Coordinates of C-alpha atoms in Angstrom, one line a residue:
M1 CA 3.7 3.4 4.3
L2 CA 0.7 1.6 6.0
M3 CA -1.9 4.1 5.0
S4 CA -0.6 4.4 1.4
A5 CA -0.8 0.6 1.0
L6 CA -4.3 0.3 2.4
V7 CA -5.8 3.1 0.3
S8 CA -4.0 1.8 -2.8
G9 CA -6.0 -1.5 -2.4
Y10 CA -3.4 -3.9 -1.0
P11 CA -4.2 -6.6 1.5
S12 CA -3.9 -5.5 5.1
P13 CA -0.2 -5.1 5.9
V14 CA 1.3 -7.3 8.6
I15 CA 4.0 -5.8 10.9
V16 CA 6.8 -8.1 12.0
N17 CA 9.2 -7.3 14.9
W18 CA 6.7 -4.9 16.5
G19 CA 8.1 -3.8 19.9
R20 CA 11.3 -5.9 19.5
D21 CA 14.4 -4.6 21.3
F22 CA 17.2 -5.0 18.8
H23 CA 19.8 -4.1 21.4
K24 CA 19.2 -7.6 22.8
S25 CA 19.8 -9.3 19.5
P26 CA 23.2 -11.0 19.0
G27 CA 25.5 -9.2 16.6
W28 CA 23.6 -5.9 17.1
F29 CA 25.9 -4.1 14.7
G30 CA 23.2 -4.7 12.1
G31 CA 20.5 -3.7 14.4
S32 CA 16.9 -3.7 13.1
H33 CA 18.2 -4.3 9.6
L34 CA 19.1 -7.9 10.3
G35 CA 15.7 -8.3 12.0
K36 CA 14.2 -8.1 8.6
I37 CA 15.7 -11.5 7.9
D38 CA 14.9 -13.5 11.0
G39 CA 11.7 -11.6 11.8
T40 CA 10.2 -12.2 8.4
L41 CA 11.4 -15.8 8.3
E42 CA 9.7 -16.4 11.7
F43 CA 6.5 -14.9 10.3
L44 CA 6.5 -17.0 7.2
D45 CA 7.3 -20.2 9.0
A46 CA 4.4 -19.5 11.4
I47 CA 1.8 -18.3 8.9
T48 CA 2.3 -21.3 6.8
S49 CA 2.0 -23.7 9.7
D50 CA -1.1 -25.5 11.1
Q51 CA -0.9 -23.0 14.0
A52 CA -2.2 -20.2 11.7
P53 CA -5.9 -19.8 11.2
K54 CA -7.1 -21.1 7.8
D55 CA -8.4 -17.7 6.7
E56 CA -4.9 -16.1 7.3
R57 CA -2.7 -19.1 6.4
L58 CA -0.4 -18.8 3.4
G59 CA 0.7 -21.5 1.0
P60 CA 4.0 -21.9 -0.8
D61 CA 2.6 -20.4 -4.1
D62 CA 1.1 -17.3 -2.5
L63 CA 2.8 -14.1 -3.4
I64 CA 4.3 -12.0 -0.6
L65 CA 5.7 -8.5 -0.6
V66 CA 8.3 -7.4 2.0
V67 CA 9.1 -3.7 2.4
D68 CA 10.9 -1.3 4.7
A69 CA 8.6 0.3 7.3
Y70 CA 9.3 4.0 7.4
D71 CA 10.1 5.6 4.1
L72 CA 8.1 3.8 1.3
W73 CA 4.9 5.0 -0.2
F74 CA 2.6 2.9 -2.4
Q75 CA 1.0 4.7 -5.3
L76 CA -0.4 2.1 -7.8
P77 CA -2.8 -0.8 -7.0
P78 CA -1.7 -4.4 -6.6
S79 CA -3.1 -5.4 -10.0
L80 CA -0.3 -3.3 -11.6
L81 CA 2.4 -4.5 -9.2
I82 CA 1.5 -8.2 -9.9
R83 CA 1.2 -7.7 -13.7
R84 CA 4.6 -6.0 -13.8
Y85 CA 6.1 -8.7 -11.6
M86 CA 4.9 -11.4 -13.9
A87 CA 6.1 -9.5 -17.0
Q88 CA 9.5 -9.0 -15.5
N89 CA 9.8 -12.7 -14.7
F90 CA 8.8 -13.6 -18.2
A91 CA 11.4 -11.3 -19.7
A92 CA 14.0 -12.6 -17.4
E93 CA 13.4 -16.2 -18.2
E94 CA 13.5 -15.5 -21.9
R95 CA 16.9 -13.7 -21.3
I96 CA 18.2 -16.6 -19.2
R97 CA 17.2 -19.1 -21.9
K98 CA 19.1 -17.1 -24.5
Q99 CA 22.2 -16.8 -22.3
W100 CA 22.1 -20.6 -21.7
G101 CA 21.6 -21.4 -25.3
I102 CA 18.3 -23.2 -24.6
S103 CA 15.9 -23.4 -27.5
T104 CA 12.9 -25.0 -25.9
P105 CA 10.3 -22.4 -25.0
W106 CA 9.9 -21.8 -21.3
F107 CA 6.3 -22.9 -21.4
S108 CA 7.0 -26.2 -23.1
S109 CA 6.0 -29.4 -21.2
N110 CA 9.0 -31.2 -22.9
K111 CA 11.8 -29.9 -20.6
T112 CA 14.9 -32.0 -20.5
E113 CA 17.5 -29.4 -19.7
F114 CA 18.2 -27.5 -16.4
V115 CA 17.5 -23.8 -16.7
P116 CA 17.6 -21.3 -13.9
K117 CA 14.3 -19.6 -13.0
Q118 CA 13.4 -16.2 -11.7
S119 CA 10.7 -15.9 -9.0
I120 CA 12.0 -13.3 -6.6
I121 CA 12.5 -9.7 -7.6
I122 CA 14.5 -7.3 -5.4
S123 CA 14.7 -3.5 -5.9
T124 CA 17.8 -2.0 -7.4
Q125 CA 20.0 1.0 -6.9
K126 CA 23.0 2.7 -8.6
K127 CA 25.7 2.1 -6.0
C128 CA 27.1 -1.3 -5.0
W129 CA 26.8 -1.2 -1.2
P130 CA 27.8 -2.2 1.5
K131 CA 31.4 -2.8 0.8
P132 CA 33.1 -6.1 1.8
D133 CA 34.7 -4.6 4.9
L134 CA 31.2 -4.2 6.4
G135 CA 30.6 -7.9 6.8
S136 CA 29.3 -9.1 3.4
D137 CA 30.8 -9.3 -0.1
P138 CA 28.3 -8.2 -2.8
H139 CA 30.8 -9.2 -5.6
C140 CA 30.3 -5.8 -7.3
D141 CA 32.6 -6.6 -10.3
E142 CA 30.9 -10.0 -11.0
L143 CA 27.4 -8.8 -11.5
P144 CA 25.6 -8.8 -14.9
E145 CA 24.9 -5.6 -16.8
S146 CA 21.5 -4.0 -16.6
P147 CA 19.2 -5.0 -19.5
A148 CA 17.8 -1.5 -19.5
R149 CA 18.4 0.7 -22.5
E150 CA 22.1 1.3 -23.0
D151 CA 21.7 5.1 -23.5
L152 CA 19.4 5.5 -20.4
Y153 CA 21.3 8.6 -19.3
G154 CA 22.8 9.6 -22.6
P155 CA 26.0 8.8 -24.4
H156 CA 28.1 8.6 -21.2
T157 CA 25.8 6.0 -19.5
D158 CA 27.8 3.6 -17.3
E159 CA 31.2 5.1 -18.3
D160 CA 32.1 6.2 -14.7
P161 CA 30.8 4.1 -11.9
E162 CA 31.3 6.9 -9.4
Q163 CA 29.0 9.3 -11.4
F164 CA 25.9 7.8 -10.0
H165 CA 23.5 9.8 -12.1
D166 CA 24.8 8.2 -15.3
V167 CA 24.9 4.6 -14.0
R168 CA 22.1 2.2 -14.8
P169 CA 20.7 0.6 -11.6
R170 CA 22.0 -2.9 -11.2
Y171 CA 22.8 -3.4 -7.5
V172 CA 20.7 -4.8 -4.7
N173 CA 18.6 -2.4 -2.6
S174 CA 16.8 -4.6 0.0
G175 CA 14.1 -2.0 0.8
S176 CA 11.5 -4.0 -1.3
F177 CA 11.3 -7.5 -2.6
M178 CA 8.6 -10.0 -3.5
G179 CA 8.1 -13.5 -4.6
P180 CA 6.2 -16.8 -3.8
V181 CA 6.1 -17.7 -0.1
G182 CA 8.0 -21.0 -0.6
D183 CA 10.8 -19.4 -2.5
M184 CA 11.0 -16.5 -0.1
R185 CA 11.2 -18.8 2.9
R186 CA 14.1 -20.6 1.2
L187 CA 15.9 -17.3 0.5
L188 CA 15.4 -16.0 4.0
R189 CA 16.5 -19.3 5.6
R190 CA 19.8 -19.2 3.7
A191 CA 20.2 -15.5 4.5
Q192 CA 19.7 -16.3 8.2
E193 CA 22.3 -19.2 7.9
K194 CA 24.7 -16.6 6.5
V195 CA 24.1 -14.3 9.4
E196 CA 24.7 -17.0 11.9
E197 CA 27.9 -18.2 10.1
K198 CA 29.3 -14.7 10.1
R199 CA 28.4 -14.1 13.8
A200 CA 30.1 -17.4 14.7
A201 CA 33.2 -16.2 12.8
G202 CA 33.2 -12.9 14.7
I203 CA 32.2 -10.8 11.7
N204 CA 30.1 -7.8 12.3
I205 CA 27.4 -7.4 9.7
F206 CA 26.2 -3.9 8.8
S207 CA 22.8 -4.8 7.2
D208 CA 20.5 -7.2 5.6
Q209 CA 21.2 -5.6 2.2
G210 CA 24.8 -6.9 2.4
I211 CA 23.5 -10.4 3.0
F212 CA 21.0 -10.4 0.1
A213 CA 23.6 -8.7 -2.2
E214 CA 26.2 -11.4 -1.4
M215 CA 23.6 -14.1 -2.2
F216 CA 22.7 -12.5 -5.5
G217 CA 26.4 -12.1 -6.3
E218 CA 27.1 -15.8 -5.6
Q219 CA 24.1 -16.8 -7.6
E220 CA 25.3 -14.8 -10.6
M221 CA 28.9 -16.0 -10.3
W222 CA 27.6 -19.6 -10.2
R223 CA 25.4 -19.1 -13.2
A224 CA 28.2 -17.5 -15.2
S225 CA 30.6 -20.4 -14.4
K226 CA 28.0 -22.9 -15.6
R227 CA 27.3 -21.0 -18.8
R228 CA 31.0 -21.0 -19.6
Y229 CA 31.2 -24.7 -18.9
H230 CA 28.2 -25.4 -21.1
A231 CA 29.6 -23.2 -23.9
S232 CA 32.9 -25.2 -23.8
G233 CA 30.9 -28.2 -25.1
K234 CA 31.4 -30.1 -21.9
I235 CA 28.4 -32.1 -20.5
I236 CA 26.9 -31.2 -17.2
Q237 CA 24.6 -33.7 -15.6
D238 CA 21.3 -32.2 -14.6
A239 CA 21.3 -33.9 -11.3
E240 CA 24.7 -32.4 -10.5
L241 CA 23.5 -29.0 -11.6
E242 CA 20.4 -29.2 -9.5
I243 CA 22.4 -30.1 -6.4
E244 CA 24.6 -27.1 -6.9
A245 CA 21.7 -24.8 -7.7
D246 CA 20.1 -25.8 -4.4
H247 CA 23.0 -24.1 -2.7
F248 CA 23.7 -21.2 -5.0
D249 CA 20.6 -20.3 -7.0
Y250 CA 17.6 -18.7 -5.3
G251 CA 15.7 -17.5 -8.3
I252 CA 16.7 -13.9 -7.5
G253 CA 16.2 -11.2 -10.1
L254 CA 16.5 -7.4 -9.9
D255 CA 14.0 -4.7 -10.8
Y256 CA 16.3 -3.2 -13.3
I257 CA 13.7 -1.0 -14.9
Q258 CA 12.3 0.1 -11.5
D259 CA 8.7 -0.1 -12.5
L260 CA 7.9 -2.1 -9.3
F261 CA 10.0 -0.2 -6.8
T262 CA 12.0 3.0 -7.2
P263 CA 14.6 3.8 -4.5
T264 CA 15.4 7.5 -4.9
V265 CA 18.9 7.2 -3.3
F266 CA 21.7 8.0 -5.8
E267 CA 19.0 9.2 -8.2
E268 CA 17.8 12.1 -6.2
D269 CA 16.8 14.3 -9.1
D270 CA 15.6 11.8 -11.6
G271 CA 11.9 12.1 -10.8
E272 CA 9.1 14.1 -9.1
Y273 CA 5.4 14.0 -8.6
V274 CA 3.6 15.2 -11.7
I275 CA 0.2 15.1 -13.4
L276 CA 0.8 13.1 -16.5
R277 CA -1.9 14.8 -18.5
N278 CA -0.1 18.1 -17.9
T279 CA 2.1 18.3 -21.1
T280 CA 3.6 21.7 -20.0
A281 CA 4.8 20.2 -16.7
L282 CA 6.2 17.1 -18.5
Q283 CA 8.1 19.4 -20.9
K284 CA 9.5 21.5 -18.1
A285 CA 10.6 18.4 -16.2
A286 CA 12.5 17.1 -19.2
E287 CA 14.1 20.5 -19.9
D288 CA 15.2 20.8 -16.2
R289 CA 17.0 17.5 -16.6
V290 CA 18.2 18.2 -20.2
I291 CA 16.4 15.2 -21.5
I292 CA 16.2 15.8 -25.3
P293 CA 13.8 14.8 -26.6
P294 CA 11.4 14.3 -23.7
R295 CA 10.6 10.7 -22.9
V296 CA 7.4 10.9 -20.8
Y297 CA 4.3 11.7 -22.8
G298 CA 1.5 10.4 -20.5
V299 CA 0.3 7.4 -18.6
P300 CA 2.2 4.2 -19.2
E301 CA 0.3 1.8 -21.5
D302 CA -0.2 -0.9 -18.8
M303 CA -2.1 1.6 -16.7
L304 CA -4.7 2.4 -19.3
G305 CA -8.1 1.1 -18.4
I306 CA -7.2 0.5 -14.8
R307 CA -9.6 2.2 -12.4
T308 CA -8.1 4.5 -9.7
P309 CA -8.9 3.9 -6.0
L310 CA -10.7 7.2 -6.0
S311 CA -13.0 6.0 -8.7
E312 CA -13.5 2.5 -7.1
A313 CA -14.3 4.2 -3.8
G314 CA -16.9 6.5 -5.4
I315 CA -15.0 9.6 -4.2
D316 CA -14.4 10.7 -7.7
T317 CA -15.9 8.4 -10.3
Q318 CA -14.3 10.3 -13.1
A319 CA -10.8 10.2 -11.7
D320 CA -8.3 9.0 -14.2
W321 CA -4.6 8.2 -13.6
A322 CA -3.6 10.9 -16.0
D323 CA -5.2 13.5 -13.7
L324 CA -3.6 12.3 -10.5
P325 CA -0.1 13.3 -9.3
L326 CA 2.3 10.3 -9.6
Y327 CA 6.0 10.0 -8.9
T328 CA 7.6 9.6 -12.3
D329 CA 11.2 9.0 -13.4
F330 CA 11.8 11.2 -16.4
W331 CA 14.8 9.2 -17.6
S332 CA 13.5 5.7 -17.3
T333 CA 9.9 6.8 -17.8
S334 CA 8.9 4.6 -14.9
V335 CA 5.8 5.3 -12.9
P336 CA 6.6 2.8 -10.1
A337 CA 4.1 1.0 -7.9
I338 CA 6.1 1.8 -4.8
V339 CA 8.4 4.8 -4.2
H340 CA 11.2 4.4 -1.7
H341 CA 12.1 7.9 -0.4
N342 CA 15.6 7.0 0.8
A343 CA 17.5 9.8 -0.9
H344 CA 19.5 11.3 1.9
R345 CA 21.8 13.8 0.2
N346 CA 21.8 17.2 1.9
G347 CA 19.0 16.2 4.2
L348 CA 16.6 15.4 1.4
K349 CA 15.0 12.4 3.1
G350 CA 13.3 14.3 5.9
Q351 CA 12.4 17.2 3.6
R352 CA 10.7 15.0 1.1
L353 CA 8.9 12.7 3.6
S354 CA 7.3 15.8 5.1
G355 CA 6.9 18.0 2.0
W356 CA 6.1 15.4 -0.7
W357 CA 3.5 13.7 1.4
K358 CA 1.1 16.4 0.3
E359 CA 2.0 15.8 -3.3
T360 CA 0.6 12.2 -3.4
W361 CA -2.8 11.5 -5.1
F362 CA -4.3 10.2 -2.0
F363 CA -3.4 13.0 0.5
P364 CA -6.4 15.3 -0.2
H365 CA -8.8 12.3 0.3
L366 CA -6.9 10.3 2.9
R367 CA -9.4 10.5 5.8
R368 CA -12.3 9.5 3.6
L369 CA -10.3 6.7 1.9
L370 CA -9.3 5.3 5.3
E371 CA -12.9 5.5 6.6
L372 CA -14.2 3.6 3.6
H373 CA -11.5 1.0 3.7
S374 CA -12.2 0.1 7.3
Q375 CA -15.6 -1.2 6.4
P376 CA -16.1 -5.0 5.8
K377 CA -16.3 -5.9 2.2
S378 CA -16.7 -8.9 -0.2
L379 CA -13.3 -9.8 -1.6
E380 CA -12.5 -9.8 -5.3
P381 CA -9.3 -11.0 -7.1
L382 CA -6.4 -8.5 -6.8
F383 CA -5.4 -9.7 -10.3
K384 CA -6.6 -12.3 -12.7
V385 CA -4.9 -13.9 -15.7
S386 CA -7.0 -15.7 -18.2
G387 CA -5.9 -19.3 -18.9
Q388 CA -4.6 -20.1 -22.4
N389 CA -4.9 -23.3 -24.4
G390 CA -7.2 -25.0 -21.8
A391 CA -5.2 -23.9 -18.8
K392 CA -7.1 -22.6 -15.7
D393 CA -7.4 -19.0 -14.9
L394 CA -4.8 -17.7 -12.4
S395 CA -6.2 -15.4 -9.7
F396 CA -4.5 -13.6 -6.9
W397 CA -6.6 -13.0 -3.8
A398 CA -6.1 -11.4 -0.4
P399 CA -6.3 -13.8 2.6
A400 CA -10.0 -14.5 3.4
A401 CA -9.7 -12.7 6.7
D402 CA -9.3 -9.4 4.8
A403 CA -13.0 -9.4 4.3
T404 CA -13.5 -8.4 8.0
K405 CA -10.0 -7.6 9.2
R406 CA -9.5 -4.4 7.4
N407 CA -6.8 -2.7 9.4
T408 CA -3.1 -3.3 9.8
R409 CA -2.2 -6.5 11.7
I410 CA 0.5 -7.4 14.1
F411 CA 2.4 -10.7 14.0
D412 CA 2.9 -12.2 17.5
K413 CA 3.9 -15.9 17.3
E414 CA 2.6 -16.6 20.8
K415 CA -0.9 -15.3 20.0
L416 CA -1.2 -16.7 16.4
K417 CA -3.0 -20.0 17.2
D418 CA -5.7 -18.4 19.4
A419 CA -6.0 -14.8 18.0
G420 CA -4.5 -15.1 14.5
L421 CA -3.0 -11.8 13.4
P422 CA -4.7 -9.1 15.7
E423 CA -5.6 -5.8 14.2
S424 CA -4.1 -2.5 15.5
D425 CA -5.8 0.8 15.6
W426 CA -4.1 4.0 14.4
D427 CA -3.5 5.3 17.9
G428 CA -1.6 2.1 18.7
L429 CA 0.5 2.5 15.6
C430 CA 1.0 6.3 15.4
I431 CA 1.1 7.8 18.9
K432 CA 4.4 8.6 20.4
E433 CA 5.5 11.1 23.0
G434 CA 5.1 14.6 21.7
H435 CA 3.0 13.5 18.8
E436 CA -0.3 12.4 20.5
D437 CA -2.4 14.3 18.0
W438 CA -0.8 12.5 15.1
W439 CA -3.8 13.0 12.8
S440 CA -3.0 16.7 12.6
E441 CA 0.4 15.9 11.1
I442 CA -0.7 13.1 8.8
L443 CA -4.2 14.1 7.7
Q444 CA -3.7 17.9 8.0
D445 CA -7.4 18.6 7.4
D446 CA -8.4 20.3 10.7
E447 CA -11.1 17.7 11.2
G448 CA -9.8 16.2 14.4
P449 CA -9.4 12.5 15.4
L450 CA -9.9 9.8 12.8
H451 CA -12.9 7.5 13.4
V452 CA -12.4 4.1 11.6
G453 CA -13.5 0.5 12.1
G454 CA -15.4 1.0 15.3
S455 CA -12.4 2.7 17.1
T456 CA -11.6 6.3 17.5
A457 CA -8.2 8.0 17.4
S458 CA -8.6 10.5 20.2
E459 CA -6.6 12.7 22.5
S460 CA -4.6 10.9 25.1

């Protein structure tokens, strides 16, 4: 995950919970899964405080991405992730306004009515899980339908909820989520409160996914009840609504179209790595899945004109996205920014993590990409939106420290004030007993240890 993020152009990843012994955590039933909640919250509280160095400090409007550590690979640059995030939020707010019967445009300065907002997007899957007997209630039967096309999997789409292949994704998968720091802190703080409330009640909690799913379910049930009340013609005071919203509404939306994050669990056969210029391969992929007519014809429109990391690095200045292998879902046509390889049926997860690693666009160039990335550089915006009607341009930047701190960083609250977020070399991250020569497994290029950023990954 870390290498794929760096070579795809993302800011240096920050690891939370590094070295933490989850057996010592209360309510260990959820283990490291629950650590995603309190560990990430502790990081965000610290990195937004005066204890954090200014060049690494985050503000409430900064965008943050939280992902699982072991089985996600990045494949598209941050500009596309952010663009799609903003597009999904825009579409969601238009949908919400229509549902609430609000006629004022979302961008109007003359707002007199309360309307829910979407600012946090969580990845989706096809199965509602975990079930209520595992410590959290995701309110499966109360969730909204997916806004994705109704015939996504043909004429029997959504008919049988147990036939996962034919079900549109509409349930929380907590492997990836993103949003503004301020909103994410609020979400995580309420999630941690839920964990503590359940522990105090003697309830064993299986995972963070159940907590986030329960919060999303409660949000949607509250929104539905207020829409019904509004439709009845009764008047709801905005002040009353806002008080209730502060408890129930966290601006959560789901990545229904999976163009941000694609979890492969319960959709094991929907996609594969393919070169999108190869029409023969696209045709065969559609035929293998009985998709008639084929839906994927090339690179998604929003990727046109976006330079590849290989081109930007000068490794292959002619490299085009159409010529690089990309994970593609042939039903939804999504080419996601991040692929979550959590499909576990018949041992698929281990097979794909080892076998599909070599299918990624960056694998043949990984050593050179990492060497180049480790060098100090002048920062440029990750994504920029031109202001309209006199508004200022909106730019997304990596933290200023990324100009010189080019490697993965470790969060240690006790060291933050004096050392900031210290970098870790690849030996420190990758070596474990029996895998001292990790580079031979990851790089597979017979060129020995990896030399980056003034440090050497060498034999122990």
